[in-house]
JSON list of C-alpha atoms in Angstrom, two decimals:
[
{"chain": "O", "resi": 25, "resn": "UNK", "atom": "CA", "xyz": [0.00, 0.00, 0.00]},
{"chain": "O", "resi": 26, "resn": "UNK", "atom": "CA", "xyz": [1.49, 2.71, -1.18]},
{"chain": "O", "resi": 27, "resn": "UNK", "atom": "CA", "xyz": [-0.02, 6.19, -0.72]},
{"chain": "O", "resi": 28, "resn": "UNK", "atom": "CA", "xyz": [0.29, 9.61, -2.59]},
{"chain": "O", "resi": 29, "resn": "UNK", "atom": "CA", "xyz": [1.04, 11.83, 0.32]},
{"chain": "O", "resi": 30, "resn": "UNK", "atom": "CA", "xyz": [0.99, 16.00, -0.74]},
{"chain": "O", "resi": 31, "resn": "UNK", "atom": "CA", "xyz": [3.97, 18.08, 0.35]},
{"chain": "O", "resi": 32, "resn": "UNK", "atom": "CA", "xyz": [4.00, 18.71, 3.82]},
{"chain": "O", "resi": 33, "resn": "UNK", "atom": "CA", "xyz": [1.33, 21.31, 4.76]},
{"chain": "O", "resi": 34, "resn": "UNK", "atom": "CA", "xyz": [-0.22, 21.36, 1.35]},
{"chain": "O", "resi": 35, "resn": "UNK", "atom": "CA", "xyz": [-4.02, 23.08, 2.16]},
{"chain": "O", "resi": 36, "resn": "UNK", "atom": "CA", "xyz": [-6.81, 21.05, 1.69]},
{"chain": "O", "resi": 37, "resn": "UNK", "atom": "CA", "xyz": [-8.68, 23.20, -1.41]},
{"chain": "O", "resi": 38, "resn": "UNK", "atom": "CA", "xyz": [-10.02, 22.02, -4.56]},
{"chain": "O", "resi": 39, "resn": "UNK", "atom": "CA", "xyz": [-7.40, 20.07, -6.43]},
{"chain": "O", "resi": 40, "resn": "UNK", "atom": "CA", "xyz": [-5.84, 18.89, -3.76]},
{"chain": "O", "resi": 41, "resn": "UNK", "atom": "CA", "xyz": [-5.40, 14.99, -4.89]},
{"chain": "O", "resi": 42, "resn": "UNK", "atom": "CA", "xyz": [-4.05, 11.74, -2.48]},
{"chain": "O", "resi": 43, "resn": "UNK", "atom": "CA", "xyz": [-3.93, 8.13, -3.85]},
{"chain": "O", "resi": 44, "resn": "UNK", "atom": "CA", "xyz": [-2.47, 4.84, -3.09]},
{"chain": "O", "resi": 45, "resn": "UNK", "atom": "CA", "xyz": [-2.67, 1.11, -4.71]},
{"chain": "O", "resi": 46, "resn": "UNK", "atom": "CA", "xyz": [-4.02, -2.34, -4.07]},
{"chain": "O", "resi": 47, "resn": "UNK", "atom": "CA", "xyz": [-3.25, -5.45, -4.78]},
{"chain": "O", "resi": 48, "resn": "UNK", "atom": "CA", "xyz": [-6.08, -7.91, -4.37]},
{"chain": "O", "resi": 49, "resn": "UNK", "atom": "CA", "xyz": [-5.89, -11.81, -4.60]},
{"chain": "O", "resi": 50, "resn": "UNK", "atom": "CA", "xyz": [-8.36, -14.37, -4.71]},
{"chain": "O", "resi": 51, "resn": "UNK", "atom": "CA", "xyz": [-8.23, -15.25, -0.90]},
{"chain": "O", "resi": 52, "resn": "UNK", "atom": "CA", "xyz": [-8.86, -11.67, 0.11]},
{"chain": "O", "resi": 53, "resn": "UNK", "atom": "CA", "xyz": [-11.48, -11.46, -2.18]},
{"chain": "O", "resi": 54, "resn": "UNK", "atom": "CA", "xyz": [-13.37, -14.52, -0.90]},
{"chain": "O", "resi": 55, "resn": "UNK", "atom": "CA", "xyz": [-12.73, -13.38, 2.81]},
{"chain": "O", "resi": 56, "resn": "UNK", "atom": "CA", "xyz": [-14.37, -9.85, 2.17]},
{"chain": "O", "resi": 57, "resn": "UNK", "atom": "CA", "xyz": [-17.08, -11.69, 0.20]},
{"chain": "O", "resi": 58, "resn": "UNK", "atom": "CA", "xyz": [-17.99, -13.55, 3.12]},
{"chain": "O", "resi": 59, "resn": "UNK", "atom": "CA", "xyz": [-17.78, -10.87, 5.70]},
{"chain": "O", "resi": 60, "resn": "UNK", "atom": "CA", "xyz": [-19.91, -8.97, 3.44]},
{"chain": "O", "resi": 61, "resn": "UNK", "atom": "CA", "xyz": [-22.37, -11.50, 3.18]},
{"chain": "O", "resi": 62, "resn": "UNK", "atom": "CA", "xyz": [-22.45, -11.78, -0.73]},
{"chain": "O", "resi": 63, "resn": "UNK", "atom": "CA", "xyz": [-22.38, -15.54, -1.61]},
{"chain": "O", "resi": 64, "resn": "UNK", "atom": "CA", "xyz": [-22.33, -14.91, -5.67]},
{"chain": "O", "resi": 65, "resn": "UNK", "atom": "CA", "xyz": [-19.81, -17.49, -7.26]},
{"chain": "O", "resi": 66, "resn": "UNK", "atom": "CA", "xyz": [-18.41, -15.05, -8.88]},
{"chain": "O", "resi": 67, "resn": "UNK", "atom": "CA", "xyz": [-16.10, -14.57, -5.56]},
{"chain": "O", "resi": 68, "resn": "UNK", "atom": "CA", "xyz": [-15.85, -17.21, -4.09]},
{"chain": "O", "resi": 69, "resn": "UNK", "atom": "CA", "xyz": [-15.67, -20.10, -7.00]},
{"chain": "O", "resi": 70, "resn": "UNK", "atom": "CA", "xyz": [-12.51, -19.79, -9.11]},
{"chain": "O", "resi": 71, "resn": "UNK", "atom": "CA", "xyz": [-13.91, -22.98, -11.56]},
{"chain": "O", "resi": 72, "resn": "UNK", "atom": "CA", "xyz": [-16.79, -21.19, -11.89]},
{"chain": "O", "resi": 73, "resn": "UNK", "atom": "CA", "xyz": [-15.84, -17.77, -12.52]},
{"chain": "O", "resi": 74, "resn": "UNK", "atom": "CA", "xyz": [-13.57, -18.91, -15.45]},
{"chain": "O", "resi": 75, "resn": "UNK", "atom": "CA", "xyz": [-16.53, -20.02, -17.15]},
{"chain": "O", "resi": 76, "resn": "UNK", "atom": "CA", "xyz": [-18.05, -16.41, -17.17]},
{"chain": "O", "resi": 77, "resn": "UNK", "atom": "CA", "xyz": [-17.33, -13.39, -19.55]},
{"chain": "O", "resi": 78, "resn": "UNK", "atom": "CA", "xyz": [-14.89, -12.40, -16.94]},
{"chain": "O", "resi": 79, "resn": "UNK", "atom": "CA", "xyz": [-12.49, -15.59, -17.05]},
{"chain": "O", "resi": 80, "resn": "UNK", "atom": "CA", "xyz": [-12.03, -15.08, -13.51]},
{"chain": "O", "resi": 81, "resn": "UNK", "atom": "CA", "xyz": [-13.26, -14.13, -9.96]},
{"chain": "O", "resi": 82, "resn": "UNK", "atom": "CA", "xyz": [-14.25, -10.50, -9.28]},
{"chain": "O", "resi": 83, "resn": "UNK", "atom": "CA", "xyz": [-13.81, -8.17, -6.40]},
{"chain": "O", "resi": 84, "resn": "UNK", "atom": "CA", "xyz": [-17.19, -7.23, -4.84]},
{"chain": "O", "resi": 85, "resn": "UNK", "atom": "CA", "xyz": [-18.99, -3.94, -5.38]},
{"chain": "O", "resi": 86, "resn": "UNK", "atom": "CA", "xyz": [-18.92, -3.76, -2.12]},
{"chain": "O", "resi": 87, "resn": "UNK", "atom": "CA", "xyz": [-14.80, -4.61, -1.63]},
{"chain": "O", "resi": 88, "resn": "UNK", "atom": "CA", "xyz": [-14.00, -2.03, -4.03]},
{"chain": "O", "resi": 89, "resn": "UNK", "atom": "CA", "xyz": [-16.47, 0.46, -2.28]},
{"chain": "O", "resi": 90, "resn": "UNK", "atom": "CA", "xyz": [-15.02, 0.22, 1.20]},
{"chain": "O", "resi": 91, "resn": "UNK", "atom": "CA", "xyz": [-11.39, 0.59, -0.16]},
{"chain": "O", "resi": 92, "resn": "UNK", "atom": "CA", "xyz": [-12.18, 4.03, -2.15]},
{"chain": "O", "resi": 93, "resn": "UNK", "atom": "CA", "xyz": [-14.28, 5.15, 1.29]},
{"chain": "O", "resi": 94, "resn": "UNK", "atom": "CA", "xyz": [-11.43, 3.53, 3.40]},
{"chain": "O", "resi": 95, "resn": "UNK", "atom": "CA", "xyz": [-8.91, 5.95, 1.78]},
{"chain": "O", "resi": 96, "resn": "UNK", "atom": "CA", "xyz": [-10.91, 9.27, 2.68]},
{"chain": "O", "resi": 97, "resn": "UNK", "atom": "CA", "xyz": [-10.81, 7.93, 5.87]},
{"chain": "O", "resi": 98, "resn": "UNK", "atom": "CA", "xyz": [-7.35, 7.27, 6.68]},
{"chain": "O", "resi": 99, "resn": "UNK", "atom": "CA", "xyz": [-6.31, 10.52, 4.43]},
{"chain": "O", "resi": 100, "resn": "UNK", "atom": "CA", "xyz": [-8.28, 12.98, 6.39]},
{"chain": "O", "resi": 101, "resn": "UNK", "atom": "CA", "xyz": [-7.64, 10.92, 9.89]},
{"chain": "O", "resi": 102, "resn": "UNK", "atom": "CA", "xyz": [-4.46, 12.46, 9.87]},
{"chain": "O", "resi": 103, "resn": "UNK", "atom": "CA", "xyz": [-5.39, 16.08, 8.86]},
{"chain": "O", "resi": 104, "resn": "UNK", "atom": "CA", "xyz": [-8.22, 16.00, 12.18]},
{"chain": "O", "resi": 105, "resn": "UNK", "atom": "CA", "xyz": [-11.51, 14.30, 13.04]},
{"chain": "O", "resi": 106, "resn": "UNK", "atom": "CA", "xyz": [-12.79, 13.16, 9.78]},
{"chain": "O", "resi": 107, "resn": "UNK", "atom": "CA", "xyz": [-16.90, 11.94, 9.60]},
{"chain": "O", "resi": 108, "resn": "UNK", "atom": "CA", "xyz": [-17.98, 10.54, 6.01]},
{"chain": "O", "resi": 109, "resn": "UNK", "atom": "CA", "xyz": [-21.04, 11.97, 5.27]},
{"chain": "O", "resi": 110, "resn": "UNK", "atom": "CA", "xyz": [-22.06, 10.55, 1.95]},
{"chain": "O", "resi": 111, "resn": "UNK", "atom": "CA", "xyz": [-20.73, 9.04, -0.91]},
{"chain": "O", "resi": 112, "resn": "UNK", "atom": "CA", "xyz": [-21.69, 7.57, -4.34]},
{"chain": "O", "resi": 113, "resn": "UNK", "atom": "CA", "xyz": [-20.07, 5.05, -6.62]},
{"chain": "O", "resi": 114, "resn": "UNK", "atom": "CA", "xyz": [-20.57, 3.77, -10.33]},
{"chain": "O", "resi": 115, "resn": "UNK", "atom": "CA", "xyz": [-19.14, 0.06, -10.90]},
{"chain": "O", "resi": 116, "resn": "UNK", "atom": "CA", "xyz": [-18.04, 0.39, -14.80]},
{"chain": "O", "resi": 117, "resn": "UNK", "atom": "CA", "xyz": [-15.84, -2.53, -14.99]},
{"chain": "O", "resi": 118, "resn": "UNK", "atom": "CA", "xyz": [-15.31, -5.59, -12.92]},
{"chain": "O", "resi": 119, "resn": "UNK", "atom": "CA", "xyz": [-12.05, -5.65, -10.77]},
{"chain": "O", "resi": 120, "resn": "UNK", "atom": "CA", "xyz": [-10.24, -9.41, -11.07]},
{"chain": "O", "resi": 121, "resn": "UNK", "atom": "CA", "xyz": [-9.34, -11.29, -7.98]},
{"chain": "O", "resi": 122, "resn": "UNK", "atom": "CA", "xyz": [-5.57, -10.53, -9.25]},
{"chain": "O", "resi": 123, "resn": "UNK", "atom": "CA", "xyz": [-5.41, -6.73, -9.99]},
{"chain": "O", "resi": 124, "resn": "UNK", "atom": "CA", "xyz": [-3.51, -4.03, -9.17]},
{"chain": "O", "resi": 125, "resn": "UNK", "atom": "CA", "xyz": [-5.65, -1.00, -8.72]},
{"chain": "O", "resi": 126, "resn": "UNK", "atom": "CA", "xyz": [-5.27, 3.07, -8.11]},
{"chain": "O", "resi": 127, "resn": "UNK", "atom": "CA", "xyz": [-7.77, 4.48, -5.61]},
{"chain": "O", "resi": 128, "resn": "UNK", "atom": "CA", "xyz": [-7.32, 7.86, -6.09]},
{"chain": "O", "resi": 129, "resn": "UNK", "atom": "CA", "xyz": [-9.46, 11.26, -4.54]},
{"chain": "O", "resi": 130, "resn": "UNK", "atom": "CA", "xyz": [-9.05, 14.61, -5.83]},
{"chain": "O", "resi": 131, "resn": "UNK", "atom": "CA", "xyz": [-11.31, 17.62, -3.95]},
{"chain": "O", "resi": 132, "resn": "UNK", "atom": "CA", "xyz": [-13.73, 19.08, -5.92]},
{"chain": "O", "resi": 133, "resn": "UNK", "atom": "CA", "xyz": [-14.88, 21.81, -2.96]},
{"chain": "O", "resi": 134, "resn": "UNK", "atom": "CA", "xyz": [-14.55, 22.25, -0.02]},
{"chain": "O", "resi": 135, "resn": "UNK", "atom": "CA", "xyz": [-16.66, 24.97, 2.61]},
{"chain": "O", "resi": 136, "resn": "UNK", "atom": "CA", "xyz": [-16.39, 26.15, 6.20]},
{"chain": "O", "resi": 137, "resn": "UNK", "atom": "CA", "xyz": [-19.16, 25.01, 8.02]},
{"chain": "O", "resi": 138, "resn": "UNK", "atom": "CA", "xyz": [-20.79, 27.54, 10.78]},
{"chain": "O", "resi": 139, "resn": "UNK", "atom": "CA", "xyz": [-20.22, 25.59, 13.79]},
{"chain": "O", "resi": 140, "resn": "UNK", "atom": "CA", "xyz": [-16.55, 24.67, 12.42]},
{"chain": "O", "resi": 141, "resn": "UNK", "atom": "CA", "xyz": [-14.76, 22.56, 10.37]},
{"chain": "O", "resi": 142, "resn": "UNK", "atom": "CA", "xyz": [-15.22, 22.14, 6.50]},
{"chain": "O", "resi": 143, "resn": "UNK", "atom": "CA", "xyz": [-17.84, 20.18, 4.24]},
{"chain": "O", "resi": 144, "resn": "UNK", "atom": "CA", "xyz": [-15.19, 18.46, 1.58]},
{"chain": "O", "resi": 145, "resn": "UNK", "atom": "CA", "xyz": [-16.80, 17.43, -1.74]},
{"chain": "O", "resi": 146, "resn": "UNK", "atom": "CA", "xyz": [-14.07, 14.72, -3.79]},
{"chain": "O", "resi": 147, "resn": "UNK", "atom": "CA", "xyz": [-14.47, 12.97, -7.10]},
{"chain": "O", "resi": 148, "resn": "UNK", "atom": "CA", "xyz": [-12.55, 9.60, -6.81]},
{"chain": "O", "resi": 149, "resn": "UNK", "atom": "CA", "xyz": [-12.06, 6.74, -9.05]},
{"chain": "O", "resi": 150, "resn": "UNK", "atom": "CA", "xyz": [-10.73, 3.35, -8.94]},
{"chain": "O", "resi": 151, "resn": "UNK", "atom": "CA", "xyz": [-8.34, 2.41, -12.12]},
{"chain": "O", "resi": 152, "resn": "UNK", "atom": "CA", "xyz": [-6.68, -1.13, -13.26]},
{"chain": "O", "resi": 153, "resn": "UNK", "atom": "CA", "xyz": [-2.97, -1.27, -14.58]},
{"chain": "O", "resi": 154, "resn": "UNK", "atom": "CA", "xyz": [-4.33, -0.27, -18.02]},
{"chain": "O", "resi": 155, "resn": "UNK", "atom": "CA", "xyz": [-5.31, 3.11, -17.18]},
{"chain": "O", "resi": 156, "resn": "UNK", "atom": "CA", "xyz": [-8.84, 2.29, -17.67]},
{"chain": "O", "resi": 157, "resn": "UNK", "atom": "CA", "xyz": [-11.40, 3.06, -14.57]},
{"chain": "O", "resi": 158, "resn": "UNK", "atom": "CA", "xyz": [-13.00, 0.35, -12.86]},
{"chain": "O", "resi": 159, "resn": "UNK", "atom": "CA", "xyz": [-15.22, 2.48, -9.92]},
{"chain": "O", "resi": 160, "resn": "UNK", "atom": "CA", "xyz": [-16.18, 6.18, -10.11]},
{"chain": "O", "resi": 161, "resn": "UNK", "atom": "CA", "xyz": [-17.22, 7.89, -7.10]},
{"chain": "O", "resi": 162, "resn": "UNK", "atom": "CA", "xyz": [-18.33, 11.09, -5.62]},
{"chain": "O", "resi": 163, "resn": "UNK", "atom": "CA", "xyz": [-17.90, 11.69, -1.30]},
{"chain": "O", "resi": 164, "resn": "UNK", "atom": "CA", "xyz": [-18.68, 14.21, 1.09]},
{"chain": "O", "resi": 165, "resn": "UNK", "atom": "CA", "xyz": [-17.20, 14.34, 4.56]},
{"chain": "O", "resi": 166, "resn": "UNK", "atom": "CA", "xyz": [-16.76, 16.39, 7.61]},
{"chain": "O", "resi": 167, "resn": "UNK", "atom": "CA", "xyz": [-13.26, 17.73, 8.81]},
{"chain": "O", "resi": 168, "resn": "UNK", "atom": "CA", "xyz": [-12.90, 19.57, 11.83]},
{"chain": "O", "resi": 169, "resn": "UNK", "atom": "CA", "xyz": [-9.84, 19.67, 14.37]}
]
């Protein structure tokens, strides 16, 4: 895991970008399946999956969800006291059980909130090795110190 990290002190303001990788593999993809409570094949049953259009297990919507919301997360943790407030994804392409990915946020807005800290509005996006994106998403969350 690596992650993007801006110079030190960079503001927060719109443009301001942060990123890392991720390597998934077939066990991790089966184990977040299951603690997920998604039972389709398609990540769980290699033999299976290689049948299907995608010749191979797939990461679930909802593994590559948490690791683009994860990321805001962990970013902002270190920046202050960091509340997601809402955020929005469109799957466009399967992620394989063996695929290197980019999770990568950029902010879009951000706004000082009355009774303190700022709203931050980020476009993020989840991309394979071949440049192409996998997971678009939109996120809103709450900084304050």
């Amino acid at each position: 895991m690596v992650e993007f990290e801006p110079a030190a002190g960079a503001p927060v303001e719109p443009g301001y970008r942060f990123s890392r990788t991720h390597t998934f593999d077939e066990e991790q993809v089966r184990a977040f399946a299951l603690a997920a409570g998604d039972e389709n094949p398609l990540h769980h049953d290699a033999a299976f999956a290689r049948s299907t259009r995608f010749g191979g297990m797939i990461a679930s919507g909802t593994h590559t969800t948490s690791l683009l919301m994860g990321l805001t997360a962990t970013h902002f943790a270190k920046k202050g006291n960091v509340l997601g407030i809402n955020f929005s994804v469109d799957l466009l392409r399967p992620v394989l059980a063996s695929e290197t990915v980019l999770i990568e946020w950029s902010v879009s807005s951000i706004a000082a909130r009355p009774r303190g800290g700022s709203i931050i509005e980020l476009q993020g996006c989840m991309k394979g090795s071949d440049d192409r994106t996998r997971v678009l998403a939109h996120g809103t969350v709450l900084l304050t110190e």
